[in-house]
CSV table of N, CA and C in Angstrom, one decimal:
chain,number,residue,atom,x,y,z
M,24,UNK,N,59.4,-14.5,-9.9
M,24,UNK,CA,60.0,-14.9,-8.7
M,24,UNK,C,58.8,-15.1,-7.6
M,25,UNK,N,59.0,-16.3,-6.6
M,25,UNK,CA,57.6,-16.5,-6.1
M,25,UNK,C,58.3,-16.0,-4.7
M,26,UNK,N,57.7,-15.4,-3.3
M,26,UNK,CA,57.9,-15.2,-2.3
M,26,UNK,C,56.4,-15.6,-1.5
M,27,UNK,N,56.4,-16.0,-0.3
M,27,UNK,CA,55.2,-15.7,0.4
M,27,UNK,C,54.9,-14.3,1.5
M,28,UNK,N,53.7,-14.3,1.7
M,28,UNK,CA,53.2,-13.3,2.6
M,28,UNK,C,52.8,-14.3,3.8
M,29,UNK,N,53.0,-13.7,5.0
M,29,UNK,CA,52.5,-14.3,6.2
M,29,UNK,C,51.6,-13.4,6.4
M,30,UNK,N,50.0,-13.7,6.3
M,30,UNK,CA,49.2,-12.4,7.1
M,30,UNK,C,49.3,-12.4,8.7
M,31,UNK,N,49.1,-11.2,9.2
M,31,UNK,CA,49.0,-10.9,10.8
M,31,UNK,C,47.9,-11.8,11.5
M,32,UNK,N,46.6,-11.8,10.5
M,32,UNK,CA,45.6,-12.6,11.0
M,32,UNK,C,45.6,-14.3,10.7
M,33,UNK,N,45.8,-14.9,12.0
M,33,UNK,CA,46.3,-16.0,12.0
M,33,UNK,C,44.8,-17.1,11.6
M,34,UNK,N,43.8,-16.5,11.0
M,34,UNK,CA,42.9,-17.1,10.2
M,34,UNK,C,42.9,-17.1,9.1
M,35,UNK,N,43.8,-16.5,8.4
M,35,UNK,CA,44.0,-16.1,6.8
M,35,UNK,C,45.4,-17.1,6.7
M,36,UNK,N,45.5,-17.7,5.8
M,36,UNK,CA,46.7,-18.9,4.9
M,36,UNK,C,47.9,-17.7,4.7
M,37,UNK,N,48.9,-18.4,4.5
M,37,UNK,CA,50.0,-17.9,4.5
M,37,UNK,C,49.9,-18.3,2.6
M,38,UNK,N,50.2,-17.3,1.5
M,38,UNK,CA,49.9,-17.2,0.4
M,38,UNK,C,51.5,-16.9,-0.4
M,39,UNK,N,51.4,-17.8,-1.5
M,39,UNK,CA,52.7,-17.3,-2.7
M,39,UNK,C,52.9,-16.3,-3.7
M,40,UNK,N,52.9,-15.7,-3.4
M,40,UNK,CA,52.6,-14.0,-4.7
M,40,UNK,C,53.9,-13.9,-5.8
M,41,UNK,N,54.0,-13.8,-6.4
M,41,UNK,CA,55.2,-13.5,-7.9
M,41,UNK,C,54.9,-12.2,-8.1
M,42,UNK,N,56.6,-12.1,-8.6
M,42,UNK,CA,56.6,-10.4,-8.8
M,42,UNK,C,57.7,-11.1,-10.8
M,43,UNK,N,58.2,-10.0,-11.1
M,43,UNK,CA,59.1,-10.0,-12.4
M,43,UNK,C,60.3,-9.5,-11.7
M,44,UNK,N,61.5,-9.8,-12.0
M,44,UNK,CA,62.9,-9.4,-10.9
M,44,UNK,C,63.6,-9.5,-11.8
M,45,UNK,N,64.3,-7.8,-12.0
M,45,UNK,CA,65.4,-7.1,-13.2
M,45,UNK,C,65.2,-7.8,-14.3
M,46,UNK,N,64.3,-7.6,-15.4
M,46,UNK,CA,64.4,-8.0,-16.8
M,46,UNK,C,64.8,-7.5,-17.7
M,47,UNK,N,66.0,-6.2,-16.6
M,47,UNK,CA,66.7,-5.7,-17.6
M,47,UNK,C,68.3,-5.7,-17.3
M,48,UNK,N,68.1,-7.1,-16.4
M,48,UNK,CA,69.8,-7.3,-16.2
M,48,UNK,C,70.2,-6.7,-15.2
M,49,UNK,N,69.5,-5.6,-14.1
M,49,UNK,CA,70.5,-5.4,-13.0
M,49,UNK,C,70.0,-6.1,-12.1
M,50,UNK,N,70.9,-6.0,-10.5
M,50,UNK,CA,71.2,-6.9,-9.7
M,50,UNK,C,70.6,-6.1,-8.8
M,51,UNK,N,69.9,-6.9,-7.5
M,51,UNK,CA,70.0,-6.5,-6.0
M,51,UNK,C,68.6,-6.9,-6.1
M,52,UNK,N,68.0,-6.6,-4.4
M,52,UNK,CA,66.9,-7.5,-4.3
M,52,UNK,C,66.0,-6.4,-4.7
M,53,UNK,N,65.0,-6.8,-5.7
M,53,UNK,CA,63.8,-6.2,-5.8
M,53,UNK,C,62.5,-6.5,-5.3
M,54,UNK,N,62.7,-7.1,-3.9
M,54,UNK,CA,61.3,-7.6,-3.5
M,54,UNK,C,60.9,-5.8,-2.5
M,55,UNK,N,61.9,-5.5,-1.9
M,55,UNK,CA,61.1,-4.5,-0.8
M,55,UNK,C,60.8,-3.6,-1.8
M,56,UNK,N,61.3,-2.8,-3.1
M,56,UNK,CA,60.2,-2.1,-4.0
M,56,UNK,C,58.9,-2.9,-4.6
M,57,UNK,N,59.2,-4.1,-4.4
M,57,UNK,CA,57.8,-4.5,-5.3
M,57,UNK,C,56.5,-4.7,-3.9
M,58,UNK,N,56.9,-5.0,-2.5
M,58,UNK,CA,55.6,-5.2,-1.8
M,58,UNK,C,56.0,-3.6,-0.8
M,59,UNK,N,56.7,-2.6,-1.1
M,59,UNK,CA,56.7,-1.5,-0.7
M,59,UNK,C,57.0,-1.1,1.2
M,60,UNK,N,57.4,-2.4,1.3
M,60,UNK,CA,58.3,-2.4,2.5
M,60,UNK,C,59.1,-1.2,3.0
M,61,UNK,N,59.1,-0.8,4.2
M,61,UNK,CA,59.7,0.1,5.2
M,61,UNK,C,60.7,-0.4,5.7
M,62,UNK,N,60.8,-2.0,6.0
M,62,UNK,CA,62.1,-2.8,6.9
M,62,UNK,C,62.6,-4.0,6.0
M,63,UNK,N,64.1,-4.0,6.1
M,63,UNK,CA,63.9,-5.2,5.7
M,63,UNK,C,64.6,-6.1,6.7
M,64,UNK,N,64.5,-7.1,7.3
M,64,UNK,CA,65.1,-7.5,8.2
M,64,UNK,C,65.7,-9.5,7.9
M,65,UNK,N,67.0,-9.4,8.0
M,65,UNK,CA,67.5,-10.2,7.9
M,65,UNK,C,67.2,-12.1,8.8
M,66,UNK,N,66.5,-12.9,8.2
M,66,UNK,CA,66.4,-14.2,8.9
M,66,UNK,C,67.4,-15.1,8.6
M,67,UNK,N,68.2,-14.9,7.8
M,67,UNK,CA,69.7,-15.9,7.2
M,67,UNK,C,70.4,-15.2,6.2
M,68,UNK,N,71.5,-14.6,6.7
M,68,UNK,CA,72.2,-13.7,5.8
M,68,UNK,C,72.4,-14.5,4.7
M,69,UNK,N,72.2,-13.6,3.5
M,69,UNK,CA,73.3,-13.7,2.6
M,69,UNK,C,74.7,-14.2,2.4
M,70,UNK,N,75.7,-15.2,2.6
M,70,UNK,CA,77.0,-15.3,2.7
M,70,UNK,C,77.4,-15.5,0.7
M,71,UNK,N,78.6,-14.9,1.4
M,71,UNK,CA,79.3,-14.6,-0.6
M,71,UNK,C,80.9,-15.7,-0.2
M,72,UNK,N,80.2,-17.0,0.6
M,72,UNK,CA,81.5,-18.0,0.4
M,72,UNK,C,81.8,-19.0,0.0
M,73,UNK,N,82.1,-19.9,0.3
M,73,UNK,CA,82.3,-20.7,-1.1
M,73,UNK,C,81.9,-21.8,-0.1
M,74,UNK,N,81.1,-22.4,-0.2
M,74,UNK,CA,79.9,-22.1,-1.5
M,74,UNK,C,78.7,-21.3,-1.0
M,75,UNK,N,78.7,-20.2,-1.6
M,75,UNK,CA,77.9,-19.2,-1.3
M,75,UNK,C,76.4,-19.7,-0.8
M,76,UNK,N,75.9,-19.3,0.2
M,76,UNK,CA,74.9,-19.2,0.8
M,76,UNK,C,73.9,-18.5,0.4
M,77,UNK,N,72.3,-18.6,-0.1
M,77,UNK,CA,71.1,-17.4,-0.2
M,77,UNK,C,70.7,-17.1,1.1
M,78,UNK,N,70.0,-16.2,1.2
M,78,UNK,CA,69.6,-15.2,2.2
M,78,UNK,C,67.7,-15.5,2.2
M,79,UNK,N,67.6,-15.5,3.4
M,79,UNK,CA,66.2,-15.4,3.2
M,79,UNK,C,65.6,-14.0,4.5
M,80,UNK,N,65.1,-13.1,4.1
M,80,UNK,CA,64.8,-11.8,4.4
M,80,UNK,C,62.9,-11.7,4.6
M,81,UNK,N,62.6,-10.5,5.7
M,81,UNK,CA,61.1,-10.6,5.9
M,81,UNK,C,61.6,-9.1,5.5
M,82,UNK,N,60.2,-8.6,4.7
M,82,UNK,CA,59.9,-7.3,4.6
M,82,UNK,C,58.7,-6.8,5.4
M,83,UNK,N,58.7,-6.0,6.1
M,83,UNK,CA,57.6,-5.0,6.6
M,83,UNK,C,57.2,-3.5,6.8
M,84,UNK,N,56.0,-3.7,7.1
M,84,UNK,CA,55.8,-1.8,7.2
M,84,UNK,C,55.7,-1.9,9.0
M,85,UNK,N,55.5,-0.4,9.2
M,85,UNK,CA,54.8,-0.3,10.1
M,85,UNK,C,53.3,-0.9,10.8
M,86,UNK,N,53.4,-1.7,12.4
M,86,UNK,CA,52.0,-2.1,12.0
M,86,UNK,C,52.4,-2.4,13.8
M,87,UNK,N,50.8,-1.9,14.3
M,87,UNK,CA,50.6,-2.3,15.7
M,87,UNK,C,50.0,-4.5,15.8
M,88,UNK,N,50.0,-4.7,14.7
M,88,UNK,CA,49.6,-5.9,15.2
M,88,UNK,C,49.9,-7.1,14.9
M,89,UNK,N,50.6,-7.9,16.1
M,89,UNK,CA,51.2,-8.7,15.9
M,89,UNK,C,50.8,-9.5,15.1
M,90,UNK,N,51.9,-10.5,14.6
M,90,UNK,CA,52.3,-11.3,13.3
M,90,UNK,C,52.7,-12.4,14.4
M,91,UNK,N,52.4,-13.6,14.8
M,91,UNK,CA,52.6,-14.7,15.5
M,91,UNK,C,53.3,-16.0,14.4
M,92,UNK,N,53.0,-15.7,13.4
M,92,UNK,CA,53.5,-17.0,12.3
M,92,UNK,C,54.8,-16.5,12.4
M,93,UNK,N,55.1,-15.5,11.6
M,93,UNK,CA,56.4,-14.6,11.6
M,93,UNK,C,57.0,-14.8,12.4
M,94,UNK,N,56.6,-14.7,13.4
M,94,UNK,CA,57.6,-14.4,14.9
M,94,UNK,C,58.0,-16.1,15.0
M,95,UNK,N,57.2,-17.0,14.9
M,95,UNK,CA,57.6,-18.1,15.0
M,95,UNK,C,59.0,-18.4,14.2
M,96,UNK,N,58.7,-18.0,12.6
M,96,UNK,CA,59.7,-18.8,11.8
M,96,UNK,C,60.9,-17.9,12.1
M,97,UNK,N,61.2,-17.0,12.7
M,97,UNK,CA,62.0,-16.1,13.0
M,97,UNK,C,62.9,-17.0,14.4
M,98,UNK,N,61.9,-17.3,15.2
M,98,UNK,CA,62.5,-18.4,16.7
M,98,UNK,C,62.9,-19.6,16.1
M,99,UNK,N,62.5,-20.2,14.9
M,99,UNK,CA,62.6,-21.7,14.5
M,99,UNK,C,63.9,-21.2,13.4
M,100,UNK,N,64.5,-19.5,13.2
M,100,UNK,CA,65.8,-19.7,13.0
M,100,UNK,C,66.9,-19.2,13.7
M,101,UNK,N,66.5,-19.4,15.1
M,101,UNK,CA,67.4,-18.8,16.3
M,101,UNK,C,67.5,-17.6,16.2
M,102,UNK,N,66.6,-16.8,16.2
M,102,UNK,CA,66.0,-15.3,16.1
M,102,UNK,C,65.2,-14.7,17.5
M,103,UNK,N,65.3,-15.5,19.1
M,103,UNK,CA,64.6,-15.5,19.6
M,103,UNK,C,63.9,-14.3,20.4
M,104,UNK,N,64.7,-13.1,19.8
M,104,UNK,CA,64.3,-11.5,20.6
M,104,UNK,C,63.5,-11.1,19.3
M,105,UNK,N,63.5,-11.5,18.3
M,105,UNK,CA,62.7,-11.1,17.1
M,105,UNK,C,61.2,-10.7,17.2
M,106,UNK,N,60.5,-9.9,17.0
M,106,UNK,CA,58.5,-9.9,17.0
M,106,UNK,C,58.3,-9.3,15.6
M,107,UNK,N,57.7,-9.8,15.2
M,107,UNK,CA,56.8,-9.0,13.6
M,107,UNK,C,55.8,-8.3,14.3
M,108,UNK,N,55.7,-7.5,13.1
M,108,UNK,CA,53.7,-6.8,13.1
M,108,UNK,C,53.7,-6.8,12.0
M,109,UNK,N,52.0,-6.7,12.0
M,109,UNK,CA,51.3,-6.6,10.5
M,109,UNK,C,51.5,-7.9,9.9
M,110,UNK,N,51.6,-7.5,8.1
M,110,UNK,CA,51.3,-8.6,7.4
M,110,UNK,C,53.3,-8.2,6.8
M,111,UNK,N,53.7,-9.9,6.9
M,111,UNK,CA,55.3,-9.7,6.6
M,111,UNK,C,55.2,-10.8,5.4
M,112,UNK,N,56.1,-10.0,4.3
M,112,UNK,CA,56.7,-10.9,3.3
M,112,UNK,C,58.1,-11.2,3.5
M,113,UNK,N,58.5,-12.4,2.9
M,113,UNK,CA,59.6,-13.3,2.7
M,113,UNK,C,59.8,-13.9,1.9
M,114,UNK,N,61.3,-13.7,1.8
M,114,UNK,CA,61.7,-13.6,0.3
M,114,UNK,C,63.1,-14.0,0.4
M,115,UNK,N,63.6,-14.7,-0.7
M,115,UNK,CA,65.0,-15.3,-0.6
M,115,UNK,C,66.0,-14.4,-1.7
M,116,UNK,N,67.0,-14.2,-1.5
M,116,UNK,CA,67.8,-13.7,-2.1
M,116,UNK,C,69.3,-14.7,-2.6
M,117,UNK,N,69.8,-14.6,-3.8
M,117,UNK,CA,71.4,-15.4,-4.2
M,117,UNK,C,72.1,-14.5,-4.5
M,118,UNK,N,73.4,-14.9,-4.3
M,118,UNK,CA,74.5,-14.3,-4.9
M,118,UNK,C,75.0,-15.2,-6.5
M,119,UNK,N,75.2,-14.4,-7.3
M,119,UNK,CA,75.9,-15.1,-8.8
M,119,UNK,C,77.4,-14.4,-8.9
M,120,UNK,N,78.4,-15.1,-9.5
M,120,UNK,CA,79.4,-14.5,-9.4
M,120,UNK,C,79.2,-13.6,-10.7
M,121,UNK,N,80.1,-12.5,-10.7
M,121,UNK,CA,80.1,-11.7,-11.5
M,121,UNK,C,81.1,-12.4,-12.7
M,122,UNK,N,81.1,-12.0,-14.0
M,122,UNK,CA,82.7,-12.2,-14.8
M,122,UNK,C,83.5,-11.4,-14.6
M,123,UNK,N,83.3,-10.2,-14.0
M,123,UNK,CA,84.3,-9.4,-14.3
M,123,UNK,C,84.9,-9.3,-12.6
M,124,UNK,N,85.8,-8.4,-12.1
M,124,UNK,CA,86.1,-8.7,-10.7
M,124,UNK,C,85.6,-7.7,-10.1
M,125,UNK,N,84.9,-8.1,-9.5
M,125,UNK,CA,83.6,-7.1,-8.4
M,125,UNK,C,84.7,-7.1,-6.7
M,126,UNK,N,85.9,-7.8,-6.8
M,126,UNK,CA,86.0,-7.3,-5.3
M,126,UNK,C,85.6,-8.5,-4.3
M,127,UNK,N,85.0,-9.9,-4.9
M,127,UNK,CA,84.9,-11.0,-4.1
M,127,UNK,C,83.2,-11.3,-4.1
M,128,UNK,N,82.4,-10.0,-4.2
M,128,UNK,CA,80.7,-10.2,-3.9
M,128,UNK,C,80.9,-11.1,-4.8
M,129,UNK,N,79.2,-10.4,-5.6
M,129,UNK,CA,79.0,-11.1,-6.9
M,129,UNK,C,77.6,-9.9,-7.0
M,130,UNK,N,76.6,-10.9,-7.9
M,130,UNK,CA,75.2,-9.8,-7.9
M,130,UNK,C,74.2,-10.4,-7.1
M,131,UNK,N,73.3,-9.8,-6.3
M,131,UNK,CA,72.5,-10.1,-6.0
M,131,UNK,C,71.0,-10.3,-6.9
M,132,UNK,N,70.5,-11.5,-6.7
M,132,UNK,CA,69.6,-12.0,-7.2
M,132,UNK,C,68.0,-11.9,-6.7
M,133,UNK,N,67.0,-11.9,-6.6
M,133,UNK,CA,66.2,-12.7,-6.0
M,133,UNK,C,65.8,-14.1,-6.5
M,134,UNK,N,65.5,-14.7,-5.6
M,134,UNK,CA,65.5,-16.0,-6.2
M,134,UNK,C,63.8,-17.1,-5.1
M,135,UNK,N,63.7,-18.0,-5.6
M,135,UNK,CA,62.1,-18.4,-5.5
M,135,UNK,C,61.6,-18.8,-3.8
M,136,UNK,N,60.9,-18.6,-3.2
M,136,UNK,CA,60.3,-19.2,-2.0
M,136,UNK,C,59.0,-19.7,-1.9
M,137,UNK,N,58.8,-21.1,-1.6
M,137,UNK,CA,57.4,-21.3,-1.8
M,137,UNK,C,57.0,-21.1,0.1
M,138,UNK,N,55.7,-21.0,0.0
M,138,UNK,CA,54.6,-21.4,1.2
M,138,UNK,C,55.0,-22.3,1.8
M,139,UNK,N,55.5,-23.7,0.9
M,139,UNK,CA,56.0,-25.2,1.3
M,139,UNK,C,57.0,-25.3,2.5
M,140,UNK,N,58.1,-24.3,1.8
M,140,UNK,CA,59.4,-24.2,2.6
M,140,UNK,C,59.0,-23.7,4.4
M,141,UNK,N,58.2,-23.2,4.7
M,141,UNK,CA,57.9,-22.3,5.6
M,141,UNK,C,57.2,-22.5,6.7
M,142,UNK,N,56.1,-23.4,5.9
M,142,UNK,CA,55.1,-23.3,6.6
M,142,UNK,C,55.2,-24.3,8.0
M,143,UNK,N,55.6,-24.9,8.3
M,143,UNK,CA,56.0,-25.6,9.1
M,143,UNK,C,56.7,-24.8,10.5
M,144,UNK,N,57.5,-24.2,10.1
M,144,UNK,CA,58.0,-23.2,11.4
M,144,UNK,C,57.4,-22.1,11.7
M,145,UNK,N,56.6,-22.0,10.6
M,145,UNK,CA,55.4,-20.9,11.3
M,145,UNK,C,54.0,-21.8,12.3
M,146,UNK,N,53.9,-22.7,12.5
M,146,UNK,CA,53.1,-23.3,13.1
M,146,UNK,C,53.8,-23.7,14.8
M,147,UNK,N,54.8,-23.8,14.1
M,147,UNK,CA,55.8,-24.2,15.6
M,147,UNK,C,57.2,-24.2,15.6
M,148,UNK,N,58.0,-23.1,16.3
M,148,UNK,CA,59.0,-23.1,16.1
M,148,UNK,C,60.7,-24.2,16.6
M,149,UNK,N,59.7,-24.6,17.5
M,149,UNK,CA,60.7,-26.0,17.3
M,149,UNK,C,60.6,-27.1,16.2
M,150,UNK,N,61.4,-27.2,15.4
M,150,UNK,CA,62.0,-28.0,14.2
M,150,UNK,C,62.3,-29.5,14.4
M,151,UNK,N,62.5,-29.7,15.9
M,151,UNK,CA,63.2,-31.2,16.2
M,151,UNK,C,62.2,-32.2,15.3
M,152,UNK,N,62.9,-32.8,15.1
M,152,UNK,CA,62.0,-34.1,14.1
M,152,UNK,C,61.3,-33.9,13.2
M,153,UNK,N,61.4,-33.0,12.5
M,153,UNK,CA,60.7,-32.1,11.6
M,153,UNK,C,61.0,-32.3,10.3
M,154,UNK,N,60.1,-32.4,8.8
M,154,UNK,CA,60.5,-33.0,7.7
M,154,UNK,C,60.5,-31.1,7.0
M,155,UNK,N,61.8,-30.2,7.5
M,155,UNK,CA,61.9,-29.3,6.7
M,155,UNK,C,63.1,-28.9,5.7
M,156,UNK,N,63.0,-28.1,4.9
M,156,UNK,CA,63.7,-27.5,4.2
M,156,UNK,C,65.8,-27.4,4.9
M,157,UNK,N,66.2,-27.8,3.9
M,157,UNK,CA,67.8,-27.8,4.8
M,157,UNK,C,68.0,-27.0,5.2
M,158,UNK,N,67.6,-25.8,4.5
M,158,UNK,CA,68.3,-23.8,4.8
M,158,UNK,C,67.5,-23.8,6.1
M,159,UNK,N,66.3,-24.2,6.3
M,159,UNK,CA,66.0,-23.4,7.6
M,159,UNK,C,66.4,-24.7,9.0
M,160,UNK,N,66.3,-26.1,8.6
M,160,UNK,CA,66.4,-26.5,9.8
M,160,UNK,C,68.2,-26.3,10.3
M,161,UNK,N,69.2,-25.7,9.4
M,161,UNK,CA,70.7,-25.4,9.9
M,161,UNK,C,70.3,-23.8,10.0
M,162,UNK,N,69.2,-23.2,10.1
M,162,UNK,CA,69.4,-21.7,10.3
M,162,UNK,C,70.0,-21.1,12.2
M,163,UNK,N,69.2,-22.2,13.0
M,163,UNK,CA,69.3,-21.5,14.1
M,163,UNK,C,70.9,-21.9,14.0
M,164,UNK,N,71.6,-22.5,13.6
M,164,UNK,CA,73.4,-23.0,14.0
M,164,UNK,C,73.8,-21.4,13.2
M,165,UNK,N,73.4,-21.1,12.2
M,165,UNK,CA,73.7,-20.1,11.6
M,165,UNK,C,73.9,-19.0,12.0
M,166,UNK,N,73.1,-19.1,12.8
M,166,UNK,CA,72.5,-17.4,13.5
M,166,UNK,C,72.9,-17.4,14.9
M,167,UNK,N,73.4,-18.6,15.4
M,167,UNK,CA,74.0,-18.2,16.6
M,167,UNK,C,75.6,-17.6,16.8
């Protein structure tokens, strides 16, 4: 599963890291045990409707210093009281339906994010005219 890192130091590239996610068949996100995350904070929920929606999430620790990329793609998805610190990963999450009856959810997946998708609203968080990703340029309608 690929996710990026945004580092805090805005001279360092924003990088794609892979982890391995449940290769033993269970469900839910395994990115905040794999980069050992403190927070996880929601940039486009999850929706379980039809047609189900993925989720795209930043993980963080504790950290006095600001994260300016972050903060950006966070405004560029109508997140505008939002601030990062430190170095934040992001990470997408799906729902799959279950076979059996779960009650309406389904399982939680993680599922792939490149650098590609991103990078753009972390440079500037207005999107207008912008050649991005569908999920993020309908994020701020989402989130309002």
């Amino acid at each position: 599963i690929s996710y990026v890192v945004i580092p805090h130091d805005p001279h360092l590239p924003l990088r794609n890291h892979h982890f391995q996610s449940h290769a033993n068949g269970t469900s839910g996100d395994a990115l905040p045990r794999h980069v050992s995350s403190d927070v996880t904070t929601p940039l486009l929920r999850l929706s379980y409707s039809s047609p189900p929606r993925a989720g795209v999430y930043a993980y963080t620790s504790p950290s006095t210093k600001p994260n300016v990329r972050a903060t950006r793609l966070a405004m560029a998805l109508g997140l505008h009281k939002l601030r990062f610190y430190g170095d934040v990963a992001v990470g997408r999450v799906t729902s799959r339906r279950c076979r059996h009856d779960d009650g309406g959810s389904g399982m939680m997946t993680n599922e792939d994010l490149t650098v590609e998708e991103i990078e753009r609203s972390c440079e500037d968080a207005d999107l207008r005219g912008s050649d991005v990703a569908e999920w993020l340029a309908e994020g701020a309608r989402e989130n309002y």
